[in-house]
Amino acid sequence: MLASKRILLIIGGGIAAYKSLELIRRLQDRGASVTPVLTRAGEEFVTPLSVSGLAGQKLYRDLFDLGDEAEMGHIQLSRSADLIVVAPATADLMGKMAAGLADDLASTLLLATDTPVLIAPAMNVRMWQHAATRRNHAQLLSDGIRCVGPNDGSMACGEFGPGRMAEPMEIIAAIEKALADGPLKGKRILVTSGPTHEPIDPVRYIANRSSGAQGTAVARALAGLGAEVVFVTGPAEVPPPQGVKVVRVETALQMAEAVQSALPVDAGVFAAAVADWRMAQASDRKLKKSRDGLPVLEFAENPDILAAVSQMTEGRPELVVGFAAETNDVLANATAKRARKACDWIVANDVSPETGIMGGSENAVVLIRGDGVETWPRMGKDAVAQQLAQRIAAALAK
Ligand code: CTP
């Protein structure tokens, strides 16, 4: 999603500056390149060497560096990025930005640019709540500047309240959103994910080995391409992605209901491993061992959520994508499943225990469409998700 994106990262002077080092790493992990700018105050908190070493790029520090001006003027520096991120954005930097001051490299870059800007404020709670900062913040938002955080929490100064800089992963999500002027902008997409838990009694349930990793990756990739994602998730092991609307459910019946309320959508991706059966009558008391023998569990069939959406006669999503978890005859079973459920595409995978796919980090899938079959090499679930999101974007663009 952030592959080949260029981020100009302005690190202001605050104790949260150390988190910007992690932010650089995380951005690079996602394929972005980071050009760092360290303010004078920022240098009091992180060293120029650690910033430039991590970024693997020249660090820009001082406005009146003749070498820099000859190599790359500040105007060009500010405009060659896809996004300018100010993290931490101090009260002072926000004030300068709001007032249009330009007395150092960072503020000059910010004034000289037409590149979108995202700020991650960090300051003492009283400073954040001060009328001047409130005014500056409101001004920046109305100037079209994006903002992530600050969060509530205990602060380095010992006080508690809003002022902690957003965590690096939250900033990444905000960056992805800011850059998500992608091909799915304006499209609303539903993704189901994770297992469902079907209660037997108040303490026991039927479940499966789905971790929710693939569905989460799909939702993240779709959001990264600009889609508005409604993410309906069972009790998954992995946390939901940022920047999507999360609807948590536990049972198949709840998932079916949440899916109905999320409609209409342009596309639906049904990655959840929904339990096929639930207890016909879950006990409201814990089942006890008894001398009369073993309990007999009577099952009832759960609604098939994917089939119900695929077979809607009115308001059916333009594209419905199902997943097929198979342990044998993957292609034949999945092809039959596509026809039986009437979805447009099926992403089929072999979940036999020896593949390590269910609950693992990789996936090897076959994409079955009406017009043919594509076999993808084994790759990370994120890569599968990105490829699938690209295909979905192409299909919805037609
Ligand atoms: N699915 C669903 N609701 C169900 C069961 C499955 O929406 N009650 C969806 C899954 O999210 C997935 C697809 O249907 O996209 C196929 O799931 P899978 O478990 O492979 O298939 P089943 O319907 O259970 O079919 P079978 O029992 O034949 O494997």
Tab-separated table of C-alpha atoms and ligand atoms in Angstrom:
chain	number	residue	atom	x	y	z
A	1	MET	CA	0.000	0.000	0.000
A	2	LEU	CA	2.791	2.370	0.871
A	3	ALA	CA	5.153	0.805	-1.622
A	4	SER	CA	7.213	3.493	-3.354
A	5	LYS	CA	5.437	6.283	-1.488
A	6	ARG	CA	7.693	9.153	-0.449
A	7	ILE	CA	7.157	10.514	3.024
A	8	LEU	CA	8.801	13.670	4.288
A	9	LEU	CA	8.900	13.216	8.053
A	10	ILE	CA	9.346	16.313	10.191
A	11	ILE	CA	10.378	15.397	13.711
A	12	GLY	CA	9.580	18.130	16.202
A	13	GLY	CA	10.978	18.569	19.680
A	14	GLY	CA	9.110	16.421	22.146
A	15	ILE	CA	9.664	13.358	24.247
A	16	ALA	CA	7.518	11.439	21.710
A	17	ALA	CA	10.241	11.951	19.079
A	18	TYR	CA	11.614	8.514	19.975
A	19	LYS	CA	8.432	6.970	18.551
A	20	SER	CA	9.234	8.590	15.221
A	21	LEU	CA	12.240	6.306	14.950
A	22	GLU	CA	9.907	3.333	15.071
A	23	LEU	CA	7.613	5.099	12.628
A	24	ILE	CA	10.495	5.301	10.149
A	25	ARG	CA	11.054	1.548	10.473
A	26	ARG	CA	7.391	0.714	10.044
A	27	LEU	CA	7.101	2.944	6.993
A	28	GLN	CA	10.113	1.299	5.441
A	29	ASP	CA	8.705	-2.167	6.198
A	30	ARG	CA	5.787	-1.152	4.023
A	31	GLY	CA	7.987	-0.068	1.160
A	32	ALA	CA	7.830	3.706	1.734
A	33	SER	CA	10.920	5.901	1.579
A	34	VAL	CA	11.351	8.429	4.362
A	35	THR	CA	13.189	11.732	4.050
A	36	PRO	CA	13.668	13.030	7.582
A	37	VAL	CA	13.759	16.624	8.724
A	38	LEU	CA	14.780	17.201	12.323
A	39	THR	CA	13.992	20.516	13.988
A	40	ARG	CA	16.536	22.067	16.322
A	41	ALA	CA	14.312	21.174	19.271
A	42	GLY	CA	13.913	17.656	17.879
A	43	GLU	CA	17.677	17.219	18.062
A	44	GLU	CA	17.400	17.513	21.822
A	45	PHE	CA	15.376	14.304	21.900
A	46	VAL	CA	16.758	12.090	19.139
A	47	THR	CA	20.164	12.248	17.553
A	48	PRO	CA	20.666	13.221	13.919
A	49	LEU	CA	22.763	10.093	13.509
A	50	SER	CA	20.026	7.709	14.638
A	51	VAL	CA	17.453	9.417	12.420
A	52	SER	CA	19.565	9.465	9.258
A	53	GLY	CA	20.964	5.997	9.989
A	54	LEU	CA	17.490	4.519	10.282
A	55	ALA	CA	16.048	6.403	7.343
A	56	GLY	CA	19.057	5.521	5.196
A	57	GLN	CA	18.678	8.993	3.701
A	58	LYS	CA	20.223	12.369	4.092
A	59	LEU	CA	18.836	14.171	7.110
A	60	TYR	CA	17.792	17.792	6.605
A	61	ARG	CA	18.402	19.982	9.604
A	62	ASP	CA	19.053	23.592	8.941
A	63	LEU	CA	17.384	26.127	6.696
A	64	PHE	CA	20.515	27.989	5.805
A	65	ASP	CA	22.667	25.050	4.843
A	66	LEU	CA	24.229	26.242	1.605
A	67	GLY	CA	25.013	22.691	0.540
A	68	ASP	CA	21.387	21.667	0.838
A	69	GLU	CA	20.176	24.759	-0.930
A	70	ALA	CA	22.479	23.998	-3.837
A	71	GLU	CA	21.537	20.294	-3.882
A	72	MET	CA	17.852	20.572	-3.250
A	73	GLY	CA	16.083	23.740	-2.242
A	74	HIS	CA	13.523	23.633	0.494
A	75	ILE	CA	10.695	24.198	-1.916
A	76	GLN	CA	11.662	21.234	-4.004
A	77	LEU	CA	12.213	19.144	-0.890
A	78	SER	CA	8.699	19.848	0.319
A	79	ARG	CA	7.103	19.146	-3.016
A	80	SER	CA	8.821	15.943	-3.996
A	81	ALA	CA	7.012	13.990	-1.276
A	82	ASP	CA	3.626	12.278	-1.538
A	83	LEU	CA	2.838	13.275	2.042
A	84	ILE	CA	4.424	15.405	4.744
A	85	VAL	CA	4.078	13.932	8.221
A	86	VAL	CA	4.816	16.039	11.296
A	87	ALA	CA	5.438	13.703	14.244
A	88	PRO	CA	5.619	14.800	16.929
A	89	ALA	CA	3.820	18.026	16.106
A	90	THR	CA	4.535	20.257	19.086
A	91	ALA	CA	2.333	23.118	20.239
A	92	ASP	CA	5.014	25.451	18.886
A	93	LEU	CA	5.082	23.858	15.433
A	94	MET	CA	1.297	23.821	15.264
A	95	GLY	CA	1.256	27.497	16.209
A	96	LYS	CA	3.732	28.350	13.466
A	97	MET	CA	1.785	26.344	10.926
A	98	ALA	CA	-1.506	27.965	11.887
A	99	ALA	CA	0.023	31.442	11.729
A	100	GLY	CA	1.986	30.821	8.520
A	101	LEU	CA	5.385	31.501	10.066
A	102	ALA	CA	8.553	30.302	8.403
A	103	ASP	CA	11.591	30.812	10.605
A	104	ASP	CA	13.295	27.453	10.302
A	105	LEU	CA	13.521	24.624	7.795
A	106	ALA	CA	10.481	22.681	9.069
A	107	SER	CA	8.102	25.642	9.132
A	108	THR	CA	9.425	26.925	5.795
A	109	LEU	CA	8.850	23.548	4.173
A	110	LEU	CA	5.338	23.455	5.566
A	111	LEU	CA	4.553	26.918	4.245
A	112	ALA	CA	6.121	26.330	0.842
A	113	THR	CA	4.320	23.112	0.076
A	114	ASP	CA	1.227	22.045	-1.763
A	115	THR	CA	1.707	18.438	-0.648
A	116	PRO	CA	-0.884	17.058	1.811
A	117	VAL	CA	0.178	17.296	5.443
A	118	LEU	CA	-0.601	14.998	8.380
A	119	ILE	CA	0.222	16.037	11.935
A	120	ALA	CA	0.535	13.825	15.016
A	121	PRO	CA	0.348	16.281	17.924
A	122	ALA	CA	2.160	15.516	21.175
A	123	MET	CA	2.323	17.798	24.140
A	124	ASN	CA	1.454	18.270	27.773
A	125	VAL	CA	-2.260	17.974	28.447
A	126	ARG	CA	-2.615	21.618	29.581
A	127	MET	CA	-0.870	22.807	26.443
A	128	TRP	CA	-3.215	20.695	24.315
A	129	GLN	CA	-6.229	22.079	26.140
A	130	HIS	CA	-5.018	25.679	26.065
A	131	ALA	CA	-7.256	28.032	24.113
A	132	ALA	CA	-4.385	28.956	21.783
A	133	THR	CA	-3.741	25.334	20.828
A	134	ARG	CA	-7.480	24.704	20.423
A	135	ARG	CA	-7.604	27.673	18.031
A	136	ASN	CA	-4.528	26.550	16.122
A	137	HIS	CA	-5.795	22.989	15.845
A	138	ALA	CA	-9.172	24.143	14.506
A	139	GLN	CA	-7.402	26.446	12.052
A	140	LEU	CA	-5.160	23.653	10.788
A	141	LEU	CA	-8.099	21.299	10.294
A	142	SER	CA	-9.987	23.952	8.385
A	143	ASP	CA	-6.861	24.527	6.270
A	144	GLY	CA	-7.190	20.872	5.195
A	145	ILE	CA	-4.404	19.535	7.369
A	146	ARG	CA	-5.002	16.013	8.587
A	147	CYS	CA	-4.493	15.077	12.197
A	148	VAL	CA	-4.030	11.792	14.044
A	149	GLY	CA	-4.299	11.734	17.848
A	150	PRO	CA	-3.329	12.790	20.372
A	151	ASN	CA	-4.381	9.952	22.650
A	152	ASP	CA	-5.296	9.987	26.295
A	153	GLY	CA	-2.763	8.545	28.643
A	154	SER	CA	-0.221	9.193	31.319
A	155	MET	CA	2.453	11.530	30.121
A	156	ALA	CA	6.162	11.805	30.663
A	157	CYS	CA	5.499	14.873	32.815
A	158	GLY	CA	3.332	12.800	35.184
A	159	GLU	CA	-0.021	14.246	34.158
A	160	PHE	CA	-2.876	12.306	32.601
A	161	GLY	CA	-5.109	13.248	29.680
A	162	PRO	CA	-5.027	13.966	25.970
A	163	GLY	CA	-1.593	14.819	24.642
A	164	ARG	CA	0.222	11.532	24.030
A	165	MET	CA	1.310	11.173	20.455
A	166	ALA	CA	-0.600	8.504	18.490
A	167	GLU	CA	1.236	5.191	18.317
A	168	PRO	CA	3.323	4.497	15.201
A	169	MET	CA	0.758	1.981	13.887
A	170	GLU	CA	-2.031	4.530	14.257
A	171	ILE	CA	0.056	7.064	12.381
A	172	ILE	CA	0.708	4.479	9.663
A	173	ALA	CA	-3.049	3.890	9.332
A	174	ALA	CA	-3.637	7.639	9.068
A	175	ILE	CA	-0.877	7.895	6.451
A	176	GLU	CA	-2.443	5.063	4.466
A	177	LYS	CA	-5.774	6.803	4.655
A	178	ALA	CA	-4.295	10.128	3.604
A	179	LEU	CA	-2.646	8.487	0.621
A	180	ALA	CA	-5.616	6.310	-0.166
A	181	ASP	CA	-6.788	8.313	-3.069
A	182	GLY	CA	-6.772	4.937	-4.654
A	183	PRO	CA	-8.865	3.210	-7.267
A	184	LEU	CA	-11.450	2.128	-4.668
A	185	LYS	CA	-12.218	5.621	-3.452
A	186	GLY	CA	-15.988	6.013	-3.160
A	187	LYS	CA	-16.577	2.239	-3.026
A	188	ARG	CA	-18.100	0.611	0.026
A	189	ILE	CA	-16.906	-2.927	0.619
A	190	LEU	CA	-17.947	-5.470	3.219
A	191	VAL	CA	-15.423	-7.991	4.524
A	192	THR	CA	-16.263	-10.866	6.866
A	193	SER	CA	-13.399	-12.409	8.779
A	194	GLY	CA	-12.350	-14.732	11.563
A	195	PRO	CA	-14.038	-17.769	13.058
A	196	THR	CA	-17.413	-17.827	14.699
A	197	HIS	CA	-18.007	-19.243	18.165
A	198	GLU	CA	-21.167	-21.248	18.643
A	199	PRO	CA	-22.032	-21.659	22.306
A	200	ILE	CA	-22.803	-25.098	23.725
A	201	ASP	CA	-23.424	-23.707	27.179
A	202	PRO	CA	-22.244	-20.534	28.960
A	203	VAL	CA	-18.631	-21.778	29.157
A	204	ARG	CA	-18.128	-23.979	26.088
A	205	TYR	CA	-18.335	-23.306	22.418
A	206	ILE	CA	-17.650	-24.807	19.000
A	207	ALA	CA	-14.984	-22.987	17.026
A	208	ASN	CA	-12.431	-23.477	14.272
A	209	ARG	CA	-8.774	-22.674	13.687
A	210	SER	CA	-9.235	-19.472	11.696
A	211	SER	CA	-7.030	-16.674	13.043
A	212	GLY	CA	-8.702	-13.973	10.963
A	213	ALA	CA	-5.331	-13.092	9.418
A	214	GLN	CA	-6.400	-13.375	5.781
A	215	GLY	CA	-9.654	-11.462	6.187
A	216	THR	CA	-7.879	-8.753	8.173
A	217	ALA	CA	-5.237	-8.433	5.468
A	218	VAL	CA	-7.925	-8.166	2.783
A	219	ALA	CA	-9.746	-5.424	4.697
A	220	ARG	CA	-6.470	-3.539	5.205
A	221	ALA	CA	-5.552	-3.822	1.527
A	222	LEU	CA	-8.981	-2.637	0.376
A	223	ALA	CA	-8.851	0.334	2.744
A	224	GLY	CA	-5.360	1.042	1.438
A	225	LEU	CA	-6.814	1.406	-2.050
A	226	GLY	CA	-9.293	3.932	-0.754
A	227	ALA	CA	-12.375	1.784	-0.087
A	228	GLU	CA	-14.737	2.453	2.786
A	229	VAL	CA	-14.570	-0.948	4.488
A	230	VAL	CA	-17.117	-2.467	6.861
A	231	PHE	CA	-15.266	-5.247	8.655
A	232	VAL	CA	-17.509	-7.823	10.314
A	233	THR	CA	-15.307	-10.035	12.424
A	234	GLY	CA	-15.775	-13.042	14.644
A	235	PRO	CA	-13.472	-13.553	17.639
A	236	ALA	CA	-10.187	-13.458	15.704
A	237	GLU	CA	-6.652	-13.794	17.026
A	238	VAL	CA	-5.264	-10.862	15.068
A	239	PRO	CA	-6.432	-7.323	15.817
A	240	PRO	CA	-8.652	-5.631	13.216
A	241	PRO	CA	-6.976	-3.232	10.809
A	242	GLN	CA	-7.126	0.500	11.368
A	243	GLY	CA	-9.129	2.811	9.192
A	244	VAL	CA	-12.082	0.449	8.739
A	245	LYS	CA	-15.469	0.257	10.433
A	246	VAL	CA	-15.252	-2.737	12.770
A	247	VAL	CA	-18.356	-4.732	13.728
A	248	ARG	CA	-17.562	-7.476	16.242
A	249	VAL	CA	-19.740	-10.550	16.416
A	250	GLU	CA	-19.466	-13.956	17.973
A	251	THR	CA	-21.886	-16.350	16.322
A	252	ALA	CA	-22.872	-17.077	12.726
A	253	LEU	CA	-26.361	-15.725	13.380
A	254	GLN	CA	-24.902	-12.448	14.639
A	255	MET	CA	-22.585	-12.307	11.633
A	256	ALA	CA	-25.521	-12.822	9.269
A	257	GLU	CA	-27.373	-9.985	10.954
A	258	ALA	CA	-24.375	-7.643	10.886
A	259	VAL	CA	-23.871	-8.374	7.184
A	260	GLN	CA	-27.489	-7.546	6.420
A	261	SER	CA	-27.190	-4.236	8.270
A	262	ALA	CA	-24.004	-3.355	6.374
A	263	LEU	CA	-25.772	-3.565	3.006
A	264	PRO	CA	-25.865	-2.048	0.451
A	265	VAL	CA	-22.234	-2.371	-0.584
A	266	ASP	CA	-20.418	-2.329	-3.910
A	267	ALA	CA	-18.608	-5.552	-3.125
A	268	GLY	CA	-18.530	-8.212	-0.428
A	269	VAL	CA	-15.565	-10.390	0.466
A	270	PHE	CA	-16.532	-13.319	2.678
A	271	ALA	CA	-13.328	-14.514	4.246
A	272	ALA	CA	-14.855	-15.647	7.541
A	273	ALA	CA	-14.695	-19.285	8.520
A	274	VAL	CA	-18.315	-19.448	9.570
A	275	ALA	CA	-19.368	-22.453	11.605
A	276	ASP	CA	-21.796	-24.508	9.562
A	277	TRP	CA	-23.666	-25.666	12.629
A	278	ARG	CA	-24.750	-24.324	15.974
A	279	MET	CA	-26.444	-26.013	18.890
A	280	ALA	CA	-30.139	-26.465	18.198
A	281	GLN	CA	-30.603	-25.291	21.780
A	282	ALA	CA	-27.592	-23.929	23.623
A	283	SER	CA	-27.923	-24.615	27.322
A	284	ASP	CA	-28.187	-21.575	29.551
A	285	ARG	CA	-26.544	-23.538	32.339
A	286	LYS	CA	-23.213	-25.277	32.338
A	287	LEU	CA	-23.671	-28.915	31.292
A	288	LYS	CA	-22.649	-31.211	34.129
A	289	LYS	CA	-21.117	-34.674	34.020
A	290	SER	CA	-23.751	-37.189	34.829
A	291	ARG	CA	-23.987	-40.861	35.613
A	292	ASP	CA	-26.668	-41.138	32.964
A	293	GLY	CA	-24.088	-40.993	30.172
A	294	LEU	CA	-22.609	-38.522	27.748
A	295	PRO	CA	-24.489	-35.405	26.660
A	296	VAL	CA	-26.069	-35.555	23.216
A	297	LEU	CA	-25.442	-32.384	21.269
A	298	GLU	CA	-28.096	-31.623	18.746
A	299	PHE	CA	-27.071	-29.348	15.885
A	300	ALA	CA	-28.960	-26.904	13.718
A	301	GLU	CA	-27.624	-25.538	10.436
A	302	ASN	CA	-26.422	-21.943	10.350
A	303	PRO	CA	-27.549	-19.643	7.544
A	304	ASP	CA	-25.126	-19.489	4.649
A	305	ILE	CA	-24.246	-15.800	4.680
A	306	LEU	CA	-22.314	-15.807	1.422
A	307	ALA	CA	-25.025	-17.679	-0.470
A	308	ALA	CA	-27.727	-15.382	0.887
A	309	VAL	CA	-25.922	-12.252	-0.333
A	310	SER	CA	-24.943	-13.853	-3.666
A	311	GLN	CA	-28.527	-14.804	-4.344
A	312	MET	CA	-30.135	-11.487	-3.475
A	313	THR	CA	-32.559	-10.480	-6.182
A	314	GLU	CA	-32.481	-6.804	-5.312
A	315	GLY	CA	-29.524	-4.706	-4.256
A	316	ARG	CA	-26.983	-7.496	-4.723
A	317	PRO	CA	-23.413	-6.207	-4.488
A	318	GLU	CA	-21.801	-5.823	-7.889
A	319	LEU	CA	-19.083	-8.265	-6.907
A	320	VAL	CA	-19.352	-11.090	-4.373
A	321	VAL	CA	-16.186	-12.951	-3.446
A	322	GLY	CA	-16.239	-16.125	-1.362
A	323	PHE	CA	-13.429	-18.170	0.110
A	324	ALA	CA	-13.300	-21.941	-0.022
A	325	ALA	CA	-11.380	-23.746	2.652
A	326	GLU	CA	-10.800	-27.265	1.368
A	327	THR	CA	-8.682	-30.181	2.444
A	328	ASN	CA	-8.965	-32.225	-0.769
A	329	ASP	CA	-9.891	-31.807	-4.430
A	330	VAL	CA	-9.484	-28.071	-3.945
A	331	LEU	CA	-10.229	-26.961	-7.494
A	332	ALA	CA	-13.185	-29.277	-8.074
A	333	ASN	CA	-14.762	-28.580	-4.691
A	334	ALA	CA	-14.248	-24.845	-4.933
A	335	THR	CA	-15.594	-24.663	-8.472
A	336	ALA	CA	-18.699	-26.524	-7.347
A	337	LYS	CA	-18.966	-24.225	-4.332
A	338	ARG	CA	-18.885	-21.142	-6.560
A	339	ALA	CA	-21.763	-22.485	-8.625
A	340	ARG	CA	-23.745	-23.678	-5.610
A	341	LYS	CA	-23.474	-20.393	-3.733
A	342	ALA	CA	-23.745	-18.213	-6.855
A	343	CYS	CA	-20.892	-15.915	-5.902
A	344	ASP	CA	-18.789	-14.266	-8.621
A	345	TRP	CA	-15.352	-15.346	-7.469
A	346	ILE	CA	-14.017	-17.961	-5.109
A	347	VAL	CA	-10.617	-17.711	-3.494
A	348	ALA	CA	-9.808	-21.355	-2.841
A	349	ASN	CA	-7.145	-22.603	-0.514
A	350	ASP	CA	-5.950	-25.919	0.782
A	351	VAL	CA	-6.272	-25.910	4.534
A	352	SER	CA	-4.963	-29.432	5.147
A	353	PRO	CA	-2.916	-29.377	8.364
A	354	GLU	CA	0.365	-30.030	6.518
A	355	THR	CA	-0.005	-26.775	4.530
A	356	GLY	CA	0.080	-24.726	7.760
A	357	ILE	CA	-2.232	-22.224	6.038
A	358	MET	CA	-5.073	-22.098	8.539
A	359	GLY	CA	-3.736	-20.036	11.400
A	360	GLY	CA	-0.432	-19.451	9.539
A	361	SER	CA	1.032	-16.366	7.873
A	362	GLU	CA	1.130	-17.616	4.274
A	363	ASN	CA	-1.449	-18.689	1.792
A	364	ALA	CA	-1.482	-20.437	-1.583
A	365	VAL	CA	-4.681	-19.678	-3.406
A	366	VAL	CA	-6.499	-20.366	-6.614
A	367	LEU	CA	-8.785	-17.589	-7.798
A	368	ILE	CA	-11.792	-19.017	-9.594
A	369	ARG	CA	-13.805	-16.581	-11.689
A	370	GLY	CA	-16.446	-17.058	-14.345
A	371	ASP	CA	-13.857	-16.441	-17.027
A	372	GLY	CA	-11.060	-18.675	-15.797
A	373	VAL	CA	-8.832	-19.875	-13.018
A	374	GLU	CA	-5.628	-18.247	-11.723
A	375	THR	CA	-3.221	-20.188	-9.563
A	376	TRP	CA	-1.152	-17.883	-7.375
A	377	PRO	CA	2.176	-18.936	-5.908
A	378	ARG	CA	2.418	-19.384	-2.154
A	379	MET	CA	2.974	-15.966	-0.555
A	380	GLY	CA	2.289	-13.972	2.600
A	381	LYS	CA	-1.348	-13.332	3.450
A	382	ASP	CA	-0.706	-9.593	3.029
A	383	ALA	CA	0.534	-10.145	-0.510
A	384	VAL	CA	-2.482	-12.344	-1.331
A	385	ALA	CA	-4.713	-9.604	0.052
A	386	GLN	CA	-3.034	-6.894	-1.993
A	387	GLN	CA	-3.301	-8.894	-5.177
A	388	LEU	CA	-6.945	-9.638	-4.487
A	389	ALA	CA	-7.660	-5.967	-3.699
A	390	GLN	CA	-6.096	-4.960	-7.031
A	391	ARG	CA	-8.295	-7.464	-8.878
A	392	ILE	CA	-11.373	-6.185	-7.054
A	393	ALA	CA	-10.473	-2.590	-7.932
A	394	ALA	CA	-10.073	-3.562	-11.586
A	395	ALA	CA	-13.410	-5.397	-11.608
A	396	LEU	CA	-15.312	-2.517	-9.985
A	397	ALA	CA	-13.755	-0.018	-12.393
A	398	LYS	CA	-15.316	-1.758	-15.404
B	1	CTP	N1	-19.810	-19.046	4.438
B	1	CTP	C1	-20.807	-18.212	4.895
B	1	CTP	N2	-21.736	-18.666	5.774
B	1	CTP	C2	-21.725	-19.956	6.188
B	1	CTP	C3	-20.694	-20.831	5.737
B	1	CTP	C4	-19.767	-20.339	4.867
B	1	CTP	O1	-20.827	-17.041	4.521
B	1	CTP	N3	-22.625	-20.362	7.041
B	1	CTP	C5	-18.857	-18.538	3.460
B	1	CTP	C6	-17.432	-18.432	3.944
B	1	CTP	O2	-17.187	-17.148	4.474
B	1	CTP	C7	-16.670	-18.665	2.666
B	1	CTP	C8	-17.542	-19.612	1.890
B	1	CTP	O3	-18.833	-19.472	2.416
B	1	CTP	O4	-16.549	-17.494	1.894
B	1	CTP	C9	-17.160	-21.041	1.917
B	1	CTP	O5	-16.907	-21.486	3.210
B	1	CTP	P1	-16.495	-22.999	3.459
B	1	CTP	O6	-16.460	-23.238	4.906
B	1	CTP	O7	-15.312	-23.355	2.628
B	1	CTP	O8	-17.705	-23.729	2.774
B	1	CTP	P2	-19.001	-24.339	3.328
B	1	CTP	O9	-20.137	-23.480	2.962
B	1	CTP	O10	-18.848	-24.672	4.743
B	1	CTP	O11	-19.098	-25.638	2.431
B	1	CTP	P3	-18.567	-27.134	2.746
B	1	CTP	O12	-19.218	-27.537	4.014
B	1	CTP	O13	-19.048	-27.865	1.555
B	1	CTP	O14	-17.086	-27.044	2.793
